[in-house]
mmCIF file of C-alpha atoms and ligand atoms in Angstrom:
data_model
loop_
_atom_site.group_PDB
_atom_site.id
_atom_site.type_symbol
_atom_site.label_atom_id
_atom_site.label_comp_id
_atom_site.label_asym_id
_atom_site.label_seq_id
_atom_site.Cartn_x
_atom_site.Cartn_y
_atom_site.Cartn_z
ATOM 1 C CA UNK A 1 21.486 128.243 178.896
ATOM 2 C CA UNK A 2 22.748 125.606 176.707
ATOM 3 C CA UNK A 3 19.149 124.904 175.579
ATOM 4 C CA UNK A 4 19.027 128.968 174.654
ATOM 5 C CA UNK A 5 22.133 128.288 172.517
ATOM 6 C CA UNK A 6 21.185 125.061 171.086
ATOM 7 C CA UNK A 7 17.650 126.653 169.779
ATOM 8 C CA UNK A 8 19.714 129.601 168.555
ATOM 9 C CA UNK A 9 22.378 128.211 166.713
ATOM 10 C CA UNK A 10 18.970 125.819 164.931
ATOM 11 C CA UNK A 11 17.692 129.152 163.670
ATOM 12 C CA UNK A 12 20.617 129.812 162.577
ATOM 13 C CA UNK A 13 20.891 126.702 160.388
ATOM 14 C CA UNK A 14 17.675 126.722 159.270
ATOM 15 C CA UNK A 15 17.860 130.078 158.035
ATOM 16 C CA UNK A 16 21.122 128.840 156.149
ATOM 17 C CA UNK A 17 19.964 125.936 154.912
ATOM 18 C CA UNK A 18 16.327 127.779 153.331
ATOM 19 C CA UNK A 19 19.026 130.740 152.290
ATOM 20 C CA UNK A 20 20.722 128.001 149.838
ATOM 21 C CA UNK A 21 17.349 126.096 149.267
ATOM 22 C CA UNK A 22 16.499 129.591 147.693
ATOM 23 C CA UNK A 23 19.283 130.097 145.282
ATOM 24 C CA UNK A 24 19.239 126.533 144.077
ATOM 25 C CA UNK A 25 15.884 126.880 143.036
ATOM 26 C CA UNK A 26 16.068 130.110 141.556
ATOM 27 C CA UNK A 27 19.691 128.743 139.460
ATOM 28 C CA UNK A 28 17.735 125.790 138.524
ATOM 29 C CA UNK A 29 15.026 127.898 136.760
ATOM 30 C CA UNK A 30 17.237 129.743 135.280
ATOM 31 C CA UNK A 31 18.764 126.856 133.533
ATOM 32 C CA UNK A 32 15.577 125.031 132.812
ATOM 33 C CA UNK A 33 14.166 128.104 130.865
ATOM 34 C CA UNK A 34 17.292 128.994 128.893
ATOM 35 C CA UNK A 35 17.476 124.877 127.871
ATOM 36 C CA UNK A 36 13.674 124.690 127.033
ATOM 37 C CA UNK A 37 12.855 128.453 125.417
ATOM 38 C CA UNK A 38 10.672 127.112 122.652
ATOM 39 C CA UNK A 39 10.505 128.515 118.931
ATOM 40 C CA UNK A 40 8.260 130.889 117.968
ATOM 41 C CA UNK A 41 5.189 129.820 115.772
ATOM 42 C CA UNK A 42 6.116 131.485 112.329
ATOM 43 C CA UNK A 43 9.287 132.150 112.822
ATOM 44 C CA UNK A 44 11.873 132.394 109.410
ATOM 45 C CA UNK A 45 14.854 130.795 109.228
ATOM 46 C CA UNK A 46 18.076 132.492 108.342
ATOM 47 C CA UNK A 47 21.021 132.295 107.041
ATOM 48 C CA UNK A 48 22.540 131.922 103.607
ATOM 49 C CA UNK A 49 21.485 128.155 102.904
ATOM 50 C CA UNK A 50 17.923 128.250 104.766
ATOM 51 C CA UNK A 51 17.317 131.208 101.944
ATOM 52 C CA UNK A 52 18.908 129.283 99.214
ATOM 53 C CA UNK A 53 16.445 125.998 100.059
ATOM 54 C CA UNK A 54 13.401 128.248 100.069
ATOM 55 C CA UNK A 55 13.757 129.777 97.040
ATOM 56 C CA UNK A 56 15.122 126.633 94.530
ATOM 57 C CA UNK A 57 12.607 125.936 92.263
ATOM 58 C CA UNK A 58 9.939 124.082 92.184
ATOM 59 C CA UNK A 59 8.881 126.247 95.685
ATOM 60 C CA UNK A 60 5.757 125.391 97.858
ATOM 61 C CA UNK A 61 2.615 123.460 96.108
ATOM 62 C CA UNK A 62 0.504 125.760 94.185
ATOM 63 C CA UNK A 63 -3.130 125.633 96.094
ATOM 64 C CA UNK A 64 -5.967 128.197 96.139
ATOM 65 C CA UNK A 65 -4.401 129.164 99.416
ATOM 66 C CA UNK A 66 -1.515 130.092 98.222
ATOM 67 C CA UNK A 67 -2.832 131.731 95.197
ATOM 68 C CA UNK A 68 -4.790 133.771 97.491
ATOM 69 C CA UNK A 69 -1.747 134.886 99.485
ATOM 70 C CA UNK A 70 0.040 135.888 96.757
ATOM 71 C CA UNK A 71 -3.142 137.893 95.319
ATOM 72 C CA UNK A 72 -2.806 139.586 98.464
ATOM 73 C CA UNK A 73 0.444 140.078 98.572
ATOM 74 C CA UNK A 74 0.693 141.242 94.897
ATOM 75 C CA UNK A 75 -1.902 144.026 95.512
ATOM 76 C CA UNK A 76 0.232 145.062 98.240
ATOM 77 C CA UNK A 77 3.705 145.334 96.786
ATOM 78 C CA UNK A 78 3.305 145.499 93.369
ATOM 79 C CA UNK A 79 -0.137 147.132 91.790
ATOM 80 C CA UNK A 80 1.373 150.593 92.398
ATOM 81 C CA UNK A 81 3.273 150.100 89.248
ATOM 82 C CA UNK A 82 2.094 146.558 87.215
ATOM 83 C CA UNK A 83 -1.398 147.654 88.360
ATOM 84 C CA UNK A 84 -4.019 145.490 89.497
ATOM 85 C CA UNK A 85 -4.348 143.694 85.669
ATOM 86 C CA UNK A 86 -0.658 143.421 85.086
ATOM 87 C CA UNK A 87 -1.078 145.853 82.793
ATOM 88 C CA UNK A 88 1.763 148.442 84.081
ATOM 89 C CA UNK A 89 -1.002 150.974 84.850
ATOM 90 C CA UNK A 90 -0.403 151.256 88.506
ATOM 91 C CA UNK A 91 -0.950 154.239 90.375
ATOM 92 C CA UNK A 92 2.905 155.100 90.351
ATOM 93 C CA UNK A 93 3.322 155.061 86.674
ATOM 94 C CA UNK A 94 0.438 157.634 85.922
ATOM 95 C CA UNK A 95 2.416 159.594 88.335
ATOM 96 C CA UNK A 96 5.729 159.480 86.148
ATOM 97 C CA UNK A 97 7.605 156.485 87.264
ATOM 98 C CA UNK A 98 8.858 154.061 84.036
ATOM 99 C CA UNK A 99 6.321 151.600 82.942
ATOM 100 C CA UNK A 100 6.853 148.273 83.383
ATOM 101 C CA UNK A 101 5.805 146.470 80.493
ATOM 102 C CA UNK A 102 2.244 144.349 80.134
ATOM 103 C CA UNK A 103 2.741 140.804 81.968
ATOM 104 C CA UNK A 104 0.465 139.987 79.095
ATOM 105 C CA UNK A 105 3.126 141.002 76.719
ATOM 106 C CA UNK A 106 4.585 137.732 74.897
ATOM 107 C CA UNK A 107 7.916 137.795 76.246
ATOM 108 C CA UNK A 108 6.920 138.447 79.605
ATOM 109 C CA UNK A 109 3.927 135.517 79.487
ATOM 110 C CA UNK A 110 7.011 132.924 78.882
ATOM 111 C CA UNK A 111 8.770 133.903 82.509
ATOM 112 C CA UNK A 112 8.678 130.981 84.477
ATOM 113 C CA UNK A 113 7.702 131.073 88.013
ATOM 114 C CA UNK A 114 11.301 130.789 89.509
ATOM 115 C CA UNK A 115 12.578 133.658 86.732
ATOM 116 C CA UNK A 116 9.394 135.915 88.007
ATOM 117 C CA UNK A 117 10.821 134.740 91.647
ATOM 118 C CA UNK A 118 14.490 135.939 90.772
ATOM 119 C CA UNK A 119 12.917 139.180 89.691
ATOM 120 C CA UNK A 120 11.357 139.847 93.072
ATOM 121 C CA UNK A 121 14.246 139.218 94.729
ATOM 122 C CA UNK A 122 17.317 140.538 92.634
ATOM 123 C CA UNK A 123 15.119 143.391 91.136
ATOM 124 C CA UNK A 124 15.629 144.293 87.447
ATOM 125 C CA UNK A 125 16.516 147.469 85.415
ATOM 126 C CA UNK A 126 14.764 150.170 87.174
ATOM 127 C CA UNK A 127 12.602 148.010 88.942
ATOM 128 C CA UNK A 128 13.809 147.863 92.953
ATOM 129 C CA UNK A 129 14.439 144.489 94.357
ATOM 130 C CA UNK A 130 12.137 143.055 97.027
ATOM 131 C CA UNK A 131 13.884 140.808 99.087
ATOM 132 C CA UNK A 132 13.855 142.730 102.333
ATOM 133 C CA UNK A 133 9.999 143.222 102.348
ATOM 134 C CA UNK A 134 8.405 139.896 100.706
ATOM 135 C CA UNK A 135 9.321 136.537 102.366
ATOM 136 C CA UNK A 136 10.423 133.759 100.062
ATOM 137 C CA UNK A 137 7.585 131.922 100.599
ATOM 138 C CA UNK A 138 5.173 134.851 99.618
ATOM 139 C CA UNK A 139 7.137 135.277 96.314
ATOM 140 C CA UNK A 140 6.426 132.113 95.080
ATOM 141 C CA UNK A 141 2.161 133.658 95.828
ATOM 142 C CA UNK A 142 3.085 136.235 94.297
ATOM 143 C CA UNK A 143 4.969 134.802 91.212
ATOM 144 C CA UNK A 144 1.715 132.161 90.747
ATOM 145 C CA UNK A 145 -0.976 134.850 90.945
ATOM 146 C CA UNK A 146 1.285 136.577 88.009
ATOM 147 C CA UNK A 147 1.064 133.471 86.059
ATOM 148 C CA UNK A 148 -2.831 132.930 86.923
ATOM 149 C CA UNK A 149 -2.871 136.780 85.712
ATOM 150 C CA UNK A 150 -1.464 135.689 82.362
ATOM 151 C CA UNK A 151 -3.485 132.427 82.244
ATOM 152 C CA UNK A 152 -6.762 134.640 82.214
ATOM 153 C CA UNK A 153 -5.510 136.723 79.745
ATOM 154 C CA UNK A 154 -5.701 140.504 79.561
ATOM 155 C CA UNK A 155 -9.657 140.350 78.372
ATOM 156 C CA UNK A 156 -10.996 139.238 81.201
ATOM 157 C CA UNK A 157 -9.214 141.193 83.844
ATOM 158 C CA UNK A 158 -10.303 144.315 85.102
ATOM 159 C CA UNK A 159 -8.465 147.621 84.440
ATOM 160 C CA UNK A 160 -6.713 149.326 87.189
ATOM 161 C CA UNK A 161 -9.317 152.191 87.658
ATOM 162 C CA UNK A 162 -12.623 149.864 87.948
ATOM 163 C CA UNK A 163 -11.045 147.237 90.643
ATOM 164 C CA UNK A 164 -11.222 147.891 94.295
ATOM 165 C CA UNK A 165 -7.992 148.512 95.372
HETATM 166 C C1 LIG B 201 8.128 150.904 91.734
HETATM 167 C C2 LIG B 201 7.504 150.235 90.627
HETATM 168 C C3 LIG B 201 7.483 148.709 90.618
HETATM 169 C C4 LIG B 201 7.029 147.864 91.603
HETATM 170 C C5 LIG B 201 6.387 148.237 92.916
HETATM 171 C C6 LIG B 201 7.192 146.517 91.087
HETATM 172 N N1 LIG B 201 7.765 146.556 89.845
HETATM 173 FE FE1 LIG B 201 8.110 144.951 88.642
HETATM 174 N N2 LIG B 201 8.884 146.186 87.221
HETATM 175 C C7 LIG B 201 8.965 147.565 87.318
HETATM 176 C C8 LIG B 201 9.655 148.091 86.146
HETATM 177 C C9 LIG B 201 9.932 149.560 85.878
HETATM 178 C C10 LIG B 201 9.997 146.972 85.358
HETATM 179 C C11 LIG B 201 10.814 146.979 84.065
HETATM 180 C C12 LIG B 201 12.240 146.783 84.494
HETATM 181 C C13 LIG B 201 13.229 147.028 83.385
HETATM 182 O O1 LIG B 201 13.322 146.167 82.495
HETATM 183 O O2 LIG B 201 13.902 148.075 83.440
HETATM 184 C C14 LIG B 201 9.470 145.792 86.052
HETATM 185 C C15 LIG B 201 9.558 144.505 85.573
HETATM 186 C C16 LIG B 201 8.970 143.401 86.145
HETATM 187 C C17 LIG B 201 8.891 142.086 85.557
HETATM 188 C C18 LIG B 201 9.352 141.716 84.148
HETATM 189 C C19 LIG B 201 10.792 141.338 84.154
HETATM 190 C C20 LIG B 201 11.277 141.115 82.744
HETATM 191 O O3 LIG B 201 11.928 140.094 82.519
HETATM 192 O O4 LIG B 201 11.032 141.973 81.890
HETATM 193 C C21 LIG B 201 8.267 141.273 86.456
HETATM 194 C C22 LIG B 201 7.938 139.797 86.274
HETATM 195 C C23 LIG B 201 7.950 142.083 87.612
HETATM 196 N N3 LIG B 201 8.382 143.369 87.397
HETATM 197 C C24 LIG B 201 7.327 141.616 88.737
HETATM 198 C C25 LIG B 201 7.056 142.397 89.850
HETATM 199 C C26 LIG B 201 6.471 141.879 91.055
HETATM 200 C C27 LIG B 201 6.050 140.447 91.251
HETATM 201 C C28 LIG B 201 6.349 142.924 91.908
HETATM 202 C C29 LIG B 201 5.855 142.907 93.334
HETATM 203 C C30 LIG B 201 6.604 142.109 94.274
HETATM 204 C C31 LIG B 201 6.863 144.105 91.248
HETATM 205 N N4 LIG B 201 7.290 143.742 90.003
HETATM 206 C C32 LIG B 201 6.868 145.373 91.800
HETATM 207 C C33 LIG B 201 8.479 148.334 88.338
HETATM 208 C C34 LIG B 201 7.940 147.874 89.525
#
C-alpha cells in the first residue's frame, strides 16, 4: 500500500515538474525571438531625420548602377509627361495635361541634382510631388539620369514615339 502511494504521488510530481519544464521553455522562446527578431534586408528607415540624411546633398555615388536605376525609375514615374527624351512629350501631355517644359531648355539644364531632387519630392506648380511613391535613394537615379539626359543633349536622344516604352 504505501509502495502504491509512493509510485502515485511520483507520477504525480513528474507530471508537475514536465508541466513547468513546458512553460519555461515555451516563455523562454518567446523572449529569445522578440530580443533577436532580425531586420529585414531592404528595409527604409523612417522618421523625420533618417529622411533628412538621405536626401542632403551630395546623395549616393553616381555609378552606372545607379544611373541605370534611375533610367528605370524615370521611365516609370515620369515619361508620361517629360517623355522618354525630356522633351515634355509624354503620353499625358498629348492627352491635355500642361507641358512641362524641355529639360533641354537652358534654364532647366542649370538645375542641380539636389534642386531636380527637391522637385521630386516637394512637387512644383502643377507638377504633383513624388515623395510617397519614389524612395530617396531612387530620386537621386532619377535626378542623375535627368542630368545624363541633358549631358547628351536633345540631338541624340530619341523622340518619345520611336523609343520602346
Ligand atoms: C503628371 C505629369 C508629370 C509627371 C509624371 C512628372 N512631372 Fe515633372 N513637371 C510637370 C509639369 C507640368 C512641370 C512644370 C511645373 C510648373 O512649373 O508648373 C514639371 C516640371 C519639372 C521640372 C522642372 C522644374 C523647374 O524648375 O522648372 C523637373 C526637373 C521635373 N518636372 C522632374 C520630374 C521628375 C524627375 C519626374 C519623375 C519623378 C517628374 N517630373 C514627373 C509634370 C510632370
Amino acid at each position: 500500500m504505501r509502495v502504491a502511494a509512493a509510485i502515485v504521488s511520483f507520477l504525480l510530481l513528474a507530471a508537475c515538474d514536465t508541466g513547468t519544464e513546458q512553460r519555461d521553455a515555451v516563455a523562454s522562446t518567446r523572449t529569445v525571438q522578440r530580443g533577436y527578431e532580425p531586420v529585414p534586408p531592404g528595409t527604409v528607415p523612417r522618421g523625420a531625420s533618417a529622411q533628412a540624411a538621405a536626401l542632403a546633398p551630395p546623395g549616393p555615388e553616381r555609378t552606372p548602377a545607379l544611373l541605370a536605376r534611375g533610367e528605370e525609375r524615370f521611365r516609370a514615374f515620369c515619361t508620361p509627361c517629360h517623355g522618354v527624351s525630356g522633351r515634355g512629350d509624354g503620353p499625358v501631355v498629348s492627352r491635355g495635361f500642361a507641358p512641362p517644359p524641355s529639360y533641354h531648355d537652358e534654364r532647366v539644364r542649370a538645375l542641380a541634382p539636389e534642386q531636380i531632387v527637391q522637385v521630386i519630392t516637394q512637387g512644383k506648380g502643377r507638377m504633383f510631388p513624388y515623395d510617397d511613391r519614389v524612395l530617396p535613394e531612387d530620386r537621386w537615379a532619377i535626378a542623375h539620369h535627368v542630368k545624363e539626359l541633358q549631358a547628351r543633349g536633345v540631338a541624340d536622344t530619341p523622340r518619345q514615339g520611336s523609343a520602346t516604352p
